[in-house]
Short mmCIF file of C-alpha atoms and ligand atoms in Angstrom, two decimals:
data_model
loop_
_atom_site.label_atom_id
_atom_site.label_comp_id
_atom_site.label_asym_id
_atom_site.label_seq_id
_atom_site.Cartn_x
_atom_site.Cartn_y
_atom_site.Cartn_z
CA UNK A 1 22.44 24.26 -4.79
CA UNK A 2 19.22 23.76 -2.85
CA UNK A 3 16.05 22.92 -4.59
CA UNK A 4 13.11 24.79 -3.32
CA UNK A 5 10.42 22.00 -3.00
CA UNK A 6 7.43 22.46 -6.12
CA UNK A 7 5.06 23.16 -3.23
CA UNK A 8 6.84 25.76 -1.98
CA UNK A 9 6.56 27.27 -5.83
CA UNK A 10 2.89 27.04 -5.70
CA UNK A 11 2.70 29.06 -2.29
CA UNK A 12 4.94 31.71 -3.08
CA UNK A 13 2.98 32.13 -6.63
CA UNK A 14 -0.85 31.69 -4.18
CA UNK A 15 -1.83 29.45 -6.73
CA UNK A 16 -2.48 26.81 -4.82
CA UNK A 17 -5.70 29.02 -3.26
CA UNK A 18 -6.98 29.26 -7.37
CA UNK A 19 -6.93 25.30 -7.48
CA UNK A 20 -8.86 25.05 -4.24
CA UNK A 21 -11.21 27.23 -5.62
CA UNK A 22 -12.03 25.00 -8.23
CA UNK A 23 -13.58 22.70 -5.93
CA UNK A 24 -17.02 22.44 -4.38
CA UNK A 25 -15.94 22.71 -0.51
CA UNK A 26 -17.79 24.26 2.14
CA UNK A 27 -16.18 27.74 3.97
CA UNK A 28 -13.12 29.81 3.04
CA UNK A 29 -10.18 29.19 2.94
CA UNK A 30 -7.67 30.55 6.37
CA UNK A 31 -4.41 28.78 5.60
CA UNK A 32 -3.04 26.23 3.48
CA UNK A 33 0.28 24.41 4.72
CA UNK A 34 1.98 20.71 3.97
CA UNK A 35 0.74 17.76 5.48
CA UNK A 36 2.41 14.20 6.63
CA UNK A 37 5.39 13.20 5.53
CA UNK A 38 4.24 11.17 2.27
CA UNK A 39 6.74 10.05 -0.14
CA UNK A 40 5.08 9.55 -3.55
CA UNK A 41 2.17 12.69 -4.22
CA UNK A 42 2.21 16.31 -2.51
CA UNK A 43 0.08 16.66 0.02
CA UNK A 44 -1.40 19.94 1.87
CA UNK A 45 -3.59 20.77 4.27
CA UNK A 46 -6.48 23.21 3.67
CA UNK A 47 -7.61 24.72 6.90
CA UNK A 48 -11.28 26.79 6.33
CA UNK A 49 -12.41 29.52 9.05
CA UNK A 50 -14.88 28.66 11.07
CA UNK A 51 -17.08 25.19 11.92
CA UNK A 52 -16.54 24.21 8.39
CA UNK A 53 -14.82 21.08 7.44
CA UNK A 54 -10.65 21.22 6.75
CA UNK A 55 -9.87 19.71 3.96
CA UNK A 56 -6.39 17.70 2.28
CA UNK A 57 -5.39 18.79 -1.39
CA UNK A 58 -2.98 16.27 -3.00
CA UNK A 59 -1.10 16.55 -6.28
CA UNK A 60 -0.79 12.98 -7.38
CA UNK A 61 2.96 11.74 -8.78
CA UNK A 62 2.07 11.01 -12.39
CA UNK A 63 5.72 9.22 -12.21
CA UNK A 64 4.21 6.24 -9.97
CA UNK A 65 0.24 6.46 -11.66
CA UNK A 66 0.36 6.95 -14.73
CA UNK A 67 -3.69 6.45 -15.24
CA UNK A 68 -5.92 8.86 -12.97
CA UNK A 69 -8.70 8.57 -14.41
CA UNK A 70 -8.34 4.97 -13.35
CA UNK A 71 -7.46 5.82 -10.18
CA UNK A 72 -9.90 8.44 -9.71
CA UNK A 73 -12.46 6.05 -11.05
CA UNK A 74 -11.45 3.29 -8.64
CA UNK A 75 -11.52 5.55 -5.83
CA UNK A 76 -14.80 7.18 -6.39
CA UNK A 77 -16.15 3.37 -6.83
CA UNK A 78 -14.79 2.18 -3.73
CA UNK A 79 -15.38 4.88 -1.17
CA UNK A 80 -19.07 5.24 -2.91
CA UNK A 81 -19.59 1.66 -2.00
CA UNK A 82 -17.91 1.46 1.17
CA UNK A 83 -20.41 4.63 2.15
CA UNK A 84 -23.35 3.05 0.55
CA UNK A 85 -22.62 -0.39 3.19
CA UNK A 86 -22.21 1.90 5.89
CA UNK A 87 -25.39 3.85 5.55
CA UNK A 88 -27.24 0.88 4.83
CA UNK A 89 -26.32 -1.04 8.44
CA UNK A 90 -27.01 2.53 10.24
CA UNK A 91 -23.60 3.61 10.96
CA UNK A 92 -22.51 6.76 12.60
CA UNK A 93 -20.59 9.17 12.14
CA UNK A 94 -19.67 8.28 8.46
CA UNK A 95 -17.56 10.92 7.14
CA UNK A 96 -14.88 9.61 9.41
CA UNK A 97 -15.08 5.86 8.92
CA UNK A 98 -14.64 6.25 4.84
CA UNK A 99 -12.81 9.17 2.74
CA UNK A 100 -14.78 11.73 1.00
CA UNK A 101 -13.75 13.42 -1.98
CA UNK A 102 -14.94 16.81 -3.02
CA UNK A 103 -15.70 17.09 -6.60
CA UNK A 104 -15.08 20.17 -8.98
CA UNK A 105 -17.55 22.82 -9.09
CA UNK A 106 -17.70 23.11 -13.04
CA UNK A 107 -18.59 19.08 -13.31
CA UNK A 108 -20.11 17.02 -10.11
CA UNK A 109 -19.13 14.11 -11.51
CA UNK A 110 -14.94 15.19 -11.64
CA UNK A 111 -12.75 14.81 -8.73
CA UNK A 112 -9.28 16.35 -10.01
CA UNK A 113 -8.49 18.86 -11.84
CA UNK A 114 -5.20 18.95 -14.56
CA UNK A 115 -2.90 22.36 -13.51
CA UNK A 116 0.14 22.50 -15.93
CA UNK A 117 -0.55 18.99 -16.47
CA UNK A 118 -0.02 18.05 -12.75
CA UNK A 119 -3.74 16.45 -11.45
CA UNK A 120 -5.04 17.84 -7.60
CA UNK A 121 -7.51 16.61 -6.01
CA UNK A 122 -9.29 17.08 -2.44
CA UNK A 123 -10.72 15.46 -0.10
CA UNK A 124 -12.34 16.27 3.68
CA UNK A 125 -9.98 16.19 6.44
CA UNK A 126 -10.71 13.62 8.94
CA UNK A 127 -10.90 15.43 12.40
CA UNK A 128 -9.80 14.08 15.76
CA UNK A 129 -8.04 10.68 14.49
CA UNK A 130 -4.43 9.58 14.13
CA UNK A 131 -2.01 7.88 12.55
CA UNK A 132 0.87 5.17 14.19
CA UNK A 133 3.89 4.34 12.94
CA UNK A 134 4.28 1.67 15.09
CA UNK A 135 2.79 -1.76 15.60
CA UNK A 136 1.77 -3.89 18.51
CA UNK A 137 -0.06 -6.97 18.83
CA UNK A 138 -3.49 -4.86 19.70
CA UNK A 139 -2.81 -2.55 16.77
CA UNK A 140 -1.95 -5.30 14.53
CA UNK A 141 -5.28 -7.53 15.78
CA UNK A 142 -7.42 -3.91 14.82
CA UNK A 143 -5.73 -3.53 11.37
CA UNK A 144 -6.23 -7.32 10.45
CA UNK A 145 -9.54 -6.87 11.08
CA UNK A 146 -9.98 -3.34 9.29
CA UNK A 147 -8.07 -4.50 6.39
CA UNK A 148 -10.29 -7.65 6.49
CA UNK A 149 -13.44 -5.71 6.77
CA UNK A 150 -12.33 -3.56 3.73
CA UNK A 151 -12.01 -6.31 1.54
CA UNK A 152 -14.98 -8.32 2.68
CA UNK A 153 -17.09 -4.33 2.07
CA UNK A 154 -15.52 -4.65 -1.55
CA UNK A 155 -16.32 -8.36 -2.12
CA UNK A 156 -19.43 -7.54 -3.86
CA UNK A 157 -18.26 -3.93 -5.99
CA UNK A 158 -20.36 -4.02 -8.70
CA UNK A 159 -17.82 -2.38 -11.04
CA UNK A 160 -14.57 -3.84 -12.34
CA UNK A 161 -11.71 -1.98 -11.03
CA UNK A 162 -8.51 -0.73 -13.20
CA UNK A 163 -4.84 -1.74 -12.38
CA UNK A 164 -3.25 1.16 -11.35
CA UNK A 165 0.34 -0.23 -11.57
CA UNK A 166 0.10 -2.91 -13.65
CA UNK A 167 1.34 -6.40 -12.70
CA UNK A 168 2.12 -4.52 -9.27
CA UNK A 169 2.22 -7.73 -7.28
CA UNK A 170 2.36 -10.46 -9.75
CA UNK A 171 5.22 -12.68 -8.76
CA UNK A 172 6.12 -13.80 -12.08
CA UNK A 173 6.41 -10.32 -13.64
CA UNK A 174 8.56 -9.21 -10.88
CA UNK A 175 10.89 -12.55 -11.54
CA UNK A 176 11.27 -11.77 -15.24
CA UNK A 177 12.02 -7.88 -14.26
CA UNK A 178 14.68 -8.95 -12.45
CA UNK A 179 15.80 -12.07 -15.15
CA UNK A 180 15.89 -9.26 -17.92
CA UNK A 181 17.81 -6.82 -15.91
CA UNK A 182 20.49 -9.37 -14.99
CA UNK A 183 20.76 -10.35 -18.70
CA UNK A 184 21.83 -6.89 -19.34
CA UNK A 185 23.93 -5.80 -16.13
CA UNK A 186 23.41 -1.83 -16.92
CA UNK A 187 25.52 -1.27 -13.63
CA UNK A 188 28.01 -4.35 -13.92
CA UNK A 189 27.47 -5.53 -10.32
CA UNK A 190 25.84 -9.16 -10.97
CA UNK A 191 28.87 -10.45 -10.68
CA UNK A 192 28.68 -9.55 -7.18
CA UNK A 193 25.15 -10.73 -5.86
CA UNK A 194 25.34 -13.91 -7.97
CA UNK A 195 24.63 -16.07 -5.02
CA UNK A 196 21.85 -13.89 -3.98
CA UNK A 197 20.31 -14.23 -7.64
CA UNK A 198 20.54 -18.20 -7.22
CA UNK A 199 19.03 -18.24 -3.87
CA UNK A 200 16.43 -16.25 -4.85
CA UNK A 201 15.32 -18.07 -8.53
CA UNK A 202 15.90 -21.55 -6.35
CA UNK A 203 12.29 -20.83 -5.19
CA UNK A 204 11.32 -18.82 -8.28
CA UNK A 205 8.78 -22.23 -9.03
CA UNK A 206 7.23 -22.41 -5.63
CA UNK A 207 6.77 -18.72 -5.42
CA UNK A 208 4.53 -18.38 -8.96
CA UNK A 209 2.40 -20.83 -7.37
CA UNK A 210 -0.69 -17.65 -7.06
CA UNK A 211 -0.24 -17.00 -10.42
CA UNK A 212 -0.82 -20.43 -12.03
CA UNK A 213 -3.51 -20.96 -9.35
CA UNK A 214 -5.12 -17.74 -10.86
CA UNK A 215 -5.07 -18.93 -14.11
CA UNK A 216 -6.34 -22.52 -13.30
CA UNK A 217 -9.37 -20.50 -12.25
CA UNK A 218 -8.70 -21.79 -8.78
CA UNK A 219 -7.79 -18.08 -7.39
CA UNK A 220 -9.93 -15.27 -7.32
CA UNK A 221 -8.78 -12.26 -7.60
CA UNK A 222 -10.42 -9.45 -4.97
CA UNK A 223 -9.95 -6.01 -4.71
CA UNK A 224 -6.98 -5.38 -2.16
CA UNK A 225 -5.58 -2.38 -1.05
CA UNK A 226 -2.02 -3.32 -1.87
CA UNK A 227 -0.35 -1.08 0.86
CA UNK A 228 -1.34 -2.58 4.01
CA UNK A 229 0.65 -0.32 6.00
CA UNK A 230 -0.82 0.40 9.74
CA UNK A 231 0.23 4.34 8.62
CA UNK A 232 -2.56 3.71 6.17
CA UNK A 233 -5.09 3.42 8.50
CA UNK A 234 -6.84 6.27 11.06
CA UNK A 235 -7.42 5.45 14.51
CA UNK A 236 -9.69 7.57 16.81
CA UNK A 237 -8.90 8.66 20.20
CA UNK A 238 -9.98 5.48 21.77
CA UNK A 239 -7.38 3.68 19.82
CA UNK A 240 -10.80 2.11 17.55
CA UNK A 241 -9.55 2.05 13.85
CA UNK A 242 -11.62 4.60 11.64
CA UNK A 243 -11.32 3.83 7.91
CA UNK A 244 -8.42 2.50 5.59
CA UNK A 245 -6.63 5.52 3.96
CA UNK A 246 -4.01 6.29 0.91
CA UNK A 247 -6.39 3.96 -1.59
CA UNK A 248 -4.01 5.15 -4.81
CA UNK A 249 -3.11 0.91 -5.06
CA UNK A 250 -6.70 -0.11 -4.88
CA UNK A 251 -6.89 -2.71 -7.32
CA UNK A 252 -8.22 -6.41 -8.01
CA UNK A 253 -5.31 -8.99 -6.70
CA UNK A 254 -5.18 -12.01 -4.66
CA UNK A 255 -6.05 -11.31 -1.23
CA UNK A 256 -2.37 -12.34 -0.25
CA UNK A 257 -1.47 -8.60 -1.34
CA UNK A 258 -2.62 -7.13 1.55
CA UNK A 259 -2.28 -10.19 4.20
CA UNK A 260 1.09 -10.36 3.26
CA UNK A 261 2.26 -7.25 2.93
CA UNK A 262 1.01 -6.09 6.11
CA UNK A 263 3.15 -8.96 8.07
CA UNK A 264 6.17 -7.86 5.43
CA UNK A 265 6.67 -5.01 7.72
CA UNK A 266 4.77 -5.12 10.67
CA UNK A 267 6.13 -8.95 11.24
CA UNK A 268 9.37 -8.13 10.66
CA UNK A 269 11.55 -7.52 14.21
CA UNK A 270 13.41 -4.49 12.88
CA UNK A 271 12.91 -2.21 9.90
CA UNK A 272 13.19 -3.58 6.36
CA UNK A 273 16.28 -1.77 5.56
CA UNK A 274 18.14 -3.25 8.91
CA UNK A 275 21.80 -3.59 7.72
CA UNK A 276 22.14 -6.08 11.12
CA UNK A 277 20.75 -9.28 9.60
CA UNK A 278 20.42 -10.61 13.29
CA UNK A 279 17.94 -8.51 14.23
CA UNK A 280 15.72 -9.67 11.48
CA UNK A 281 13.57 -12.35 11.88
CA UNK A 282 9.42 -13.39 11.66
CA UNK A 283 7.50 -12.21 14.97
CA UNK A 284 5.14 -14.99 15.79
CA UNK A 285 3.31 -12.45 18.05
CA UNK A 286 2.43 -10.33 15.53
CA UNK A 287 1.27 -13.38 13.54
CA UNK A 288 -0.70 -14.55 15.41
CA UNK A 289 -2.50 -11.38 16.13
CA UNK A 290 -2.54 -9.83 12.79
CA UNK A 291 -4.33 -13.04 11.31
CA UNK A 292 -6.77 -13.44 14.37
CA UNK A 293 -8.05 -9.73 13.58
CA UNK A 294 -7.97 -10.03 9.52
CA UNK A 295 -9.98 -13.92 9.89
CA UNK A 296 -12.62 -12.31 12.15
CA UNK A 297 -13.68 -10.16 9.39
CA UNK A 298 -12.15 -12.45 6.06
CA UNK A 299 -13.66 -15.74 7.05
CA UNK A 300 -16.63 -14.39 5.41
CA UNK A 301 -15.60 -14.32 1.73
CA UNK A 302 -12.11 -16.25 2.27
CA UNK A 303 -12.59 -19.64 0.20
CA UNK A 304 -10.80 -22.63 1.73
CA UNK A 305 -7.26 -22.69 -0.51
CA UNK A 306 -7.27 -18.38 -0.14
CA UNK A 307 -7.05 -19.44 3.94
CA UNK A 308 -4.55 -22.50 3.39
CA UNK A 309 -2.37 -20.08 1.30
CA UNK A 310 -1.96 -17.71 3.84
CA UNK A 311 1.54 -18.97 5.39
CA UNK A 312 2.28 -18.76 1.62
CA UNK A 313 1.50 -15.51 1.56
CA UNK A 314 3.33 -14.72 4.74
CA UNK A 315 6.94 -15.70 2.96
CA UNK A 316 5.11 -14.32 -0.48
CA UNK A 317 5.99 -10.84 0.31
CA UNK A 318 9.44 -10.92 1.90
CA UNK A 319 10.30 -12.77 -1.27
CA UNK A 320 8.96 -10.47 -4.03
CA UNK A 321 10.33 -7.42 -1.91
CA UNK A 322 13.72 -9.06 -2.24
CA UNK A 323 13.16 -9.33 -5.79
CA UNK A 324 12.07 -6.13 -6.58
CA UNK A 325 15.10 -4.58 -4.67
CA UNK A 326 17.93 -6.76 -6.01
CA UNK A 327 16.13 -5.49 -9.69
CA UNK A 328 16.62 -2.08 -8.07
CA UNK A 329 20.10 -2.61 -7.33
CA UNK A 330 21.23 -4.41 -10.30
CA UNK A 331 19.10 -1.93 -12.55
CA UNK A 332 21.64 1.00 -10.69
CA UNK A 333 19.09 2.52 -8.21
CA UNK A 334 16.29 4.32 -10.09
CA UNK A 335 13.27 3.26 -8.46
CA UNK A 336 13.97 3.29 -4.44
CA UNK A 337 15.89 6.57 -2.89
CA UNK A 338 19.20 5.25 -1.42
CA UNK A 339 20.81 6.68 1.06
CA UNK A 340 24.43 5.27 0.69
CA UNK A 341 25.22 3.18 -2.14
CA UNK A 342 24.62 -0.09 -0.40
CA UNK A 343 20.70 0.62 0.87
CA UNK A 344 19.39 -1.52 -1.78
CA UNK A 345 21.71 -4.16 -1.17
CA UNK A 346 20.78 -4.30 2.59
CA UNK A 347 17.60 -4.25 1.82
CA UNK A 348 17.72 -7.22 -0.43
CA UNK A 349 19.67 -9.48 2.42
CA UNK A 350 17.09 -7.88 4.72
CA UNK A 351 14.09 -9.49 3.26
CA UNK A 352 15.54 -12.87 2.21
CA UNK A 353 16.16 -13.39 5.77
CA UNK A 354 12.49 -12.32 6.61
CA UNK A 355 12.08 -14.76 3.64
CA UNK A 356 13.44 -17.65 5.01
CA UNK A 357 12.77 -16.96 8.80
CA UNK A 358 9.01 -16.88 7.39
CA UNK A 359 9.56 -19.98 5.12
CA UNK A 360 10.72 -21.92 8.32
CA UNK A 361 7.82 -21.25 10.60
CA UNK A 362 5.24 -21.89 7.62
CA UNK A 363 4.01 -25.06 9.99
CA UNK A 364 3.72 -23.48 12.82
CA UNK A 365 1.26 -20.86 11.21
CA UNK A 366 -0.80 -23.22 9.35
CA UNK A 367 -1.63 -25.17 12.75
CA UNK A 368 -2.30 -21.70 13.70
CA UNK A 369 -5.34 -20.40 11.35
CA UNK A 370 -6.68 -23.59 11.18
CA UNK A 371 -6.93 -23.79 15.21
CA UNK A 372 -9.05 -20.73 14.18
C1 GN1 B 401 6.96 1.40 -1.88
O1 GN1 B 401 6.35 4.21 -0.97
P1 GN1 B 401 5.92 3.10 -0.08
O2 GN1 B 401 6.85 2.87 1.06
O3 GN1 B 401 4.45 3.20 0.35
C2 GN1 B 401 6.33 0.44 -2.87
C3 GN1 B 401 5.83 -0.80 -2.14
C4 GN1 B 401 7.01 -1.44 -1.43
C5 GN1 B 401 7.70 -0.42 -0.51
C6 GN1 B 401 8.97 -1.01 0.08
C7 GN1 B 401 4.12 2.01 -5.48
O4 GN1 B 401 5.94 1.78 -0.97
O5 GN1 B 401 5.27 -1.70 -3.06
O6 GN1 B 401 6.58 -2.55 -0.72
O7 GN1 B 401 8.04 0.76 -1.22
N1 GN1 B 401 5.23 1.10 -3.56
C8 GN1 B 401 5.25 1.22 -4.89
O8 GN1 B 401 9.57 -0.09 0.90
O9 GN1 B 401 6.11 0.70 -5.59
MG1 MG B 402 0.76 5.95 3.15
#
């Protein structure tokens, strides 16, 4: 039986028009339709007639974010300070270089509103810019220096931020997920990946290193976007980033979240899910140019052991991916979608040989940044 997609609900029943109209946007509405190809909220486009702005409408998954308050709250606090740095050096065009959210028409201060307990929210459409899917070494050098710039913008936030997934990217969390999954084997296959579990917990120590830094009080933590994805980022026509996008993870971390992450994929010479293992491997290249672009706007706030512990951070990520999907797997799937009943499997050989294809060229990018 096919399932007719919840959005599709919401058109056919023209609700969807009675929660736009709950907001304070500008125009009428001409068409509403889905937009991008997100996995994790609903998102639509709302096209107005006329000059007037377009707008996106999202339903947020309440599955993934639980809080949204918190969220909303973070969001409003970052992209109100983000505009507020903007304005104040004399940029132009601002209402494409930082998201805009439209709040509700009954409360100025409220941006979502709760239909059948499902929250929406809106926010202006960003004309004329794109998205890419795909990295290069110029695209890479732009988004290290766009994520950079984001988090040296946030450095001073004079509000403390919620965790929006809590212990998202905390190493030793994730290790102790996956400990107390394997203790109780719901799908009886850790029989099967016990060599992978060894391998992995060999460098469970070395790994938590962050952590134990953080609570020396030797580690900051910064607000990160935690999704450093170059899809989550808008480029104009010329190919100049615009402004950081999807800010759902915003959150204080360690600024490894989003150095490493973004080298997680982008670094990574085939997709994460490669069943080929020798296609996988760390692209220098991309290195290289990914850290050039993120230290020309970090060095400003980076203290010296943050910009030691990058390389860490580099094999950080590839490692606590692996982690997270060999929980998935031994847990019996629930958290990634699989599309055979090996995906999470591949995945986890996939990113331990990032892992250790990282882990072996840590040298080589330490003589790097500090050449820089
Ligand atoms: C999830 O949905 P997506 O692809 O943006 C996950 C990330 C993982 C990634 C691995 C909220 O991100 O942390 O790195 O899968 N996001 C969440 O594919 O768990
Ligand atoms: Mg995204």
């Amino acid at each position: 039986m096919s399932r007719i997609n919840p959005i599709t609900i919401y058109l056919m029943n023209e609700n969807l028009q009675k929660i736009v109209d709950q907001f304070a946007i500008c125009g009428t509405i001409a068409e509403i339709k889905p937009l991008g190809e997100g996995l994790i909220n609903d998102t639509l486009l709302v096209k107005t007639a006329g000059d007037t702005p377009n707008y996106v409408l999202q339903r947020v998954n309440t599955n993934v974010f639980p809080d949204v308050d918190m969220l909303m709250g973070n969001i409003h606090a970052v992209t109100s300070h983000i505009r507020k740095k903007l304005e104040a050096r004399g940029e132009k065009d601002i209402d494409r270089k930082v998201l805009t959210f439209v709040p509700l028409k009954s409360d100025p201060e409220k941006f979502y509103t709760c239909v059948n307990d499902a929250p929406w929210r809106m926010m202006v459409f960003i004309a004329d810019a794109v998205t890419k899917q795909a990295v290069n070494p110029e695209s890479s050098e732009a988004a290290g220096e766009a994520f950079g710039e984001f988090q040296a913008m946030l450095a001073d936030i004079p509000v403390a931020l919620g965790e929006t997934i809590k212990d998202f990217h905390n190493m030793e969390f994730r290790l102790q997920q996956l400990k107390d999954v394997i203790a109780k084997d719901p799908a009886g296959r850790v029989e099967s990946v016990k060599d992978i579990i060894d391998e992995l917990l060999s460098y469970a120590e070395e790994m938590t290193l962050a952590e134990r830094l953080g609570r020396e009080g030797k580690l900051p933590k910064r607000i990160c976007h935690c999704d450093t994805k170059v899809n989550n980022m808008m480029f104009d026509k010329q190919d100049r980033v615009l402004c950081v996008i999807d800010l759902d993870t915003v959150m204080p971390n360690f600024i490894f979240s989003d150095y490493g992450d973004f080298l997680r994929t982008a670094a990574n010479f085939t997709a994460e899910d490669d069943p080929d293992l020798s296609k996988v491997g760390f692209n220098m290249e991309i290195f290289k140019a990914f850290t050039r672009g993120y230290l020309r706007s970090a060095n400003s706030f980076l203290t010296p052991l943050e910009k030691e512990l990058l390389p860490y951070a580099a094999t950080l990520f590839p490692y606590m991916q692996a982690v997270r999907f060999l929980w998935d797997y031994i847990s019996g799937d629930k958290y990634w979608k699989c599309k055979y009943p090996e995906h999470n499997l591949d995945r986890v050989k996939n990113q331990l040989t990032l892992f250790k294809s990282a882990y072996a060229l840590k040298d080589e990018m330490a003589a790097f940044i500090a050449a820089q």
